[in-house]
Amino acid sequence: MLDQITGEHFRQLLGTSKALYLSDGSQIPVTIVSVVDKPNARMSATGRMPFGVELSSPAQTSFIDGPCAIELPELGLIEGIVVSRTPELGRDAGHVYFDITVN
């Protein structure tokens, strides 16, 4: 199922809140902040366009990184998406930030 995900699935959700399901069974509410195509990471002209997704959450959490699940339009619940925490770097200190990279 991971091979069917495109940046467009996340673009449809820009600015909306979703639940990020962690492997321990807990959830973190996240907002889809941005989706950026990564054409220089593309393996072939016919392959999927790699992309990155930035997420933010007002929920303070100890989660750093690992496989998660998220509900996507047309695809349903997608499991095994690797999510990594990123530093706030001048952004709202009341939020935590995460990144998803899909090649």
Coordinates of N, CA and C in Angstrom, one line a residue:
M1 N 0.8 -1.2 0.0 CA 0.0 0.0 0.0 C 0.9 1.3 0.0
L2 N 2.0 1.2 0.6 CA 2.9 2.4 0.7 C 3.3 2.8 -0.7
D3 N 3.4 1.9 -1.7 CA 3.8 2.3 -3.0 C 2.7 3.0 -3.8
Q4 N 1.5 3.1 -3.2 CA 0.4 3.8 -3.9 C 0.3 5.3 -3.4
I5 N 1.0 5.7 -2.4 CA 0.9 7.0 -1.8 C 1.6 8.0 -2.7
T6 N 1.0 9.1 -3.0 CA 1.6 10.2 -3.7 C 1.4 11.5 -2.9
G7 N 2.2 12.5 -3.3 CA 2.1 13.8 -2.6 C 0.6 14.4 -2.7
E8 N -0.1 14.0 -3.7 CA -1.5 14.5 -3.9 C -2.4 14.1 -2.7
H9 N -2.1 12.9 -2.2 CA -2.9 12.4 -1.1 C -2.8 13.3 0.1
F10 N -1.6 13.8 0.3 CA -1.4 14.7 1.5 C -1.8 16.1 1.1
R11 N -1.6 16.6 -0.1 CA -2.0 17.9 -0.5 C -3.5 18.2 -0.3
Q12 N -4.3 17.1 -0.5 CA -5.7 17.3 -0.3 C -6.0 17.6 1.2
L13 N -5.1 17.3 2.1 CA -5.3 17.5 3.5 C -4.6 18.7 4.1
L14 N -4.0 19.5 3.2 CA -3.2 20.7 3.7 C -4.1 21.5 4.6
G15 N -3.6 21.8 5.8 CA -4.3 22.6 6.8 C -5.3 21.9 7.6
T16 N -5.5 20.6 7.4 CA -6.5 19.9 8.2 C -5.8 19.1 9.3
S17 N -6.5 18.7 10.3 CA -6.0 17.9 11.3 C -6.4 16.4 11.1
K18 N -5.4 15.5 11.4 CA -5.6 14.1 11.3 C -5.0 13.4 12.6
A19 N -5.4 12.2 12.8 CA -4.7 11.4 13.9 C -3.6 10.7 13.3
L20 N -2.4 10.8 14.0 CA -1.3 10.0 13.6 C -1.2 8.8 14.7
Y21 N -1.3 7.6 14.2 CA -1.4 6.4 15.1 C 0.0 5.9 15.3
L22 N 0.4 5.9 16.5 CA 1.8 5.4 16.8 C 1.7 3.8 17.0
S23 N 2.9 3.2 16.9 CA 3.0 1.8 17.0 C 2.6 1.2 18.4
D24 N 2.6 2.1 19.5 CA 2.2 1.7 20.8 C 0.7 1.7 21.0
G25 N 0.0 2.1 20.0 CA -1.5 2.2 20.1 C -2.0 3.6 20.4
S26 N -1.1 4.5 20.8 CA -1.5 5.9 21.1 C -1.7 6.7 19.8
Q27 N -2.3 7.9 20.0 CA -2.5 8.8 18.8 C -2.0 10.2 19.1
I28 N -1.5 10.9 18.1 CA -1.1 12.3 18.2 C -1.9 13.1 17.2
P29 N -2.6 14.1 17.6 CA -3.3 15.0 16.6 C -2.2 15.8 15.8
V30 N -2.3 15.7 14.5 CA -1.3 16.5 13.7 C -2.1 17.3 12.6
T31 N -1.4 18.4 12.2 CA -1.9 19.2 11.1 C -0.9 19.0 10.0
I32 N -1.5 18.8 8.7 CA -0.6 18.8 7.6 C -0.2 20.2 7.2
V33 N 1.0 20.5 7.3 CA 1.5 21.9 7.2 C 2.0 22.2 5.7
S34 N 2.7 21.2 5.2 CA 3.2 21.4 3.8 C 3.5 20.1 3.1
V35 N 3.5 20.1 1.8 CA 3.9 19.0 1.0 C 4.9 19.5 -0.1
V36 N 6.1 19.0 -0.1 CA 7.1 19.5 -1.1 C 7.6 18.3 -1.9
D37 N 7.5 18.5 -3.3 CA 8.0 17.5 -4.2 C 9.5 17.6 -4.1
K38 N 10.2 16.4 -4.3 CA 11.6 16.3 -4.3 C 12.1 15.7 -5.6
P39 N 12.0 16.4 -6.8 CA 12.4 15.9 -8.1 C 13.8 15.4 -8.2
N40 N 14.7 16.0 -7.5 CA 16.1 15.5 -7.5 C 16.4 14.2 -6.9
A41 N 15.4 13.7 -6.1 CA 15.5 12.4 -5.5 C 14.9 11.2 -6.3
R42 N 14.3 11.6 -7.5 CA 13.6 10.7 -8.3 C 14.6 9.7 -8.9
M43 N 14.2 8.4 -8.9 CA 15.1 7.3 -9.4 C 15.0 7.2 -10.9
S44 N 13.8 7.4 -11.4 CA 13.6 7.3 -12.9 C 12.5 8.2 -13.3
A45 N 12.4 8.4 -14.6 CA 11.4 9.3 -15.1 C 10.0 8.8 -15.0
T46 N 9.9 7.4 -14.9 CA 8.6 6.8 -14.7 C 8.2 6.5 -13.3
G47 N 9.1 6.7 -12.4 CA 8.9 6.4 -11.0 C 8.0 7.5 -10.3
R48 N 7.6 7.2 -9.1 CA 6.8 8.1 -8.3 C 7.7 9.3 -8.0
M49 N 7.0 10.5 -7.9 CA 7.7 11.7 -7.5 C 8.0 11.6 -6.0
P50 N 9.2 11.6 -5.5 CA 9.5 11.7 -4.1 C 8.9 13.0 -3.5
F51 N 8.5 12.9 -2.3 CA 8.0 14.1 -1.6 C 8.2 14.1 -0.1
G52 N 8.1 15.3 0.5 CA 8.2 15.4 1.9 C 6.9 16.0 2.5
V53 N 6.5 15.6 3.7 CA 5.4 16.2 4.3 C 5.8 16.7 5.7
E54 N 5.4 18.0 6.0 CA 5.7 18.5 7.3 C 4.4 18.5 8.1
L55 N 4.5 18.0 9.3 CA 3.3 17.9 10.3 C 3.6 18.7 11.5
S56 N 2.6 19.3 12.1 CA 2.8 19.9 13.4 C 1.7 19.4 14.3
S57 N 2.0 19.5 15.6 CA 1.0 19.1 16.6 C 1.1 20.0 17.9
P58 N 0.0 20.3 18.4 CA 0.0 21.1 19.7 C 0.2 20.1 20.9
A59 N 0.1 18.8 20.7 CA 0.3 17.9 21.7 C 1.8 17.6 22.1
Q60 N 2.1 17.9 23.3 CA 3.5 17.6 23.7 C 3.6 16.1 23.8
T61 N 4.7 15.5 23.2 CA 4.8 14.0 23.2 C 6.3 13.7 23.3
S62 N 6.6 12.5 23.8 CA 7.9 12.0 23.8 C 8.3 11.2 22.5
F63 N 7.3 11.1 21.6 CA 7.6 10.4 20.4 C 8.7 11.1 19.6
I64 N 9.7 10.3 19.1 CA 10.8 10.9 18.3 C 10.7 10.4 16.9
D65 N 10.6 9.1 16.6 CA 10.5 8.6 15.3 C 10.1 7.2 15.3
G66 N 9.6 6.7 14.1 CA 9.2 5.3 14.0 C 8.0 5.2 13.1
P67 N 7.6 3.9 12.8 CA 6.5 3.7 11.9 C 5.2 4.1 12.6
C68 N 4.4 4.7 11.8 CA 3.1 5.2 12.2 C 2.0 4.8 11.1
A69 N 0.8 5.2 11.4 CA -0.3 5.0 10.5 C -1.1 6.3 10.4
I70 N -1.7 6.5 9.2 CA -2.5 7.7 9.0 C -3.5 7.4 8.0
E71 N -4.7 8.0 8.1 CA -5.8 7.8 7.2 C -5.6 8.8 6.0
L72 N -5.6 8.3 4.8 CA -5.5 9.1 3.6 C -6.7 8.9 2.7
P73 N -7.1 10.0 2.0 CA -8.2 9.9 1.1 C -8.0 8.9 0.0
E74 N -9.0 8.1 -0.3 CA -9.0 7.1 -1.4 C -8.2 5.8 -1.0
L75 N -7.3 5.9 0.0 CA -6.5 4.8 0.4 C -6.8 4.2 1.7
G76 N -7.5 4.9 2.6 CA -7.8 4.4 3.9 C -6.7 4.5 4.8
L77 N -6.6 3.6 5.8 CA -5.6 3.7 6.8 C -4.3 3.1 6.2
I78 N -3.2 3.9 6.2 CA -1.9 3.5 5.7 C -1.0 3.2 6.9
E79 N -0.5 2.0 7.0 CA 0.4 1.7 8.1 C 1.9 1.6 7.6
G80 N 2.8 1.8 8.5 CA 4.2 1.7 8.1 C 4.9 2.9 7.6
I81 N 4.2 4.1 7.7 CA 4.8 5.3 7.3 C 5.8 5.7 8.4
V82 N 7.1 6.0 8.0 CA 8.1 6.4 9.0 C 8.0 7.9 9.2
V83 N 7.8 8.3 10.4 CA 7.7 9.7 10.8 C 8.8 10.0 11.7
S84 N 9.4 11.2 11.5 CA 10.6 11.6 12.3 C 10.3 13.0 12.9
R85 N 10.6 13.2 14.1 CA 10.5 14.5 14.7 C 11.6 15.4 14.2
T86 N 11.2 16.7 14.1 CA 12.2 17.7 13.6 C 12.3 18.8 14.7
P87 N 13.4 19.5 14.7 CA 13.5 20.6 15.7 C 12.6 21.8 15.4
E88 N 12.2 22.5 16.4 CA 11.2 23.6 16.1 C 11.9 24.8 15.4
L89 N 13.2 25.0 15.6 CA 14.0 26.0 14.8 C 13.2 27.3 14.6
G90 N 12.9 28.0 15.6 CA 12.2 29.3 15.5 C 10.7 29.3 15.3
R91 N 10.2 28.1 15.2 CA 8.7 28.0 15.0 C 8.1 28.0 16.4
D92 N 6.8 27.9 16.4 CA 6.0 27.9 17.6 C 6.5 26.9 18.6
A93 N 7.0 27.3 19.7 CA 7.6 26.4 20.8 C 6.5 25.6 21.4
G94 N 5.2 26.0 21.3 CA 4.1 25.2 21.8 C 3.7 24.0 21.0
H95 N 4.3 23.8 19.9 CA 4.0 22.7 19.0 C 5.3 21.8 18.8
V96 N 5.0 20.6 18.4 CA 6.1 19.7 18.0 C 5.9 19.5 16.5
Y97 N 7.0 19.2 15.9 CA 7.0 19.1 14.4 C 7.6 17.7 14.0
F98 N 7.0 17.3 12.9 CA 7.4 16.0 12.3 C 7.5 16.0 10.8
D99 N 8.3 15.1 10.3 CA 8.5 15.0 8.8 C 8.3 13.6 8.3
I100 N 7.7 13.5 7.2 CA 7.5 12.2 6.5 C 8.2 12.4 5.1
T101 N 9.1 11.5 4.8 CA 9.8 11.5 3.5 C 9.4 10.2 2.7
V102 N 8.9 10.4 1.5 CA 8.4 9.3 0.7 C 9.2 9.3 -0.6
N103 N 10.0 8.2 -0.9 CA 10.8 8.1 -2.1 C 10.1 7.2 -3.1

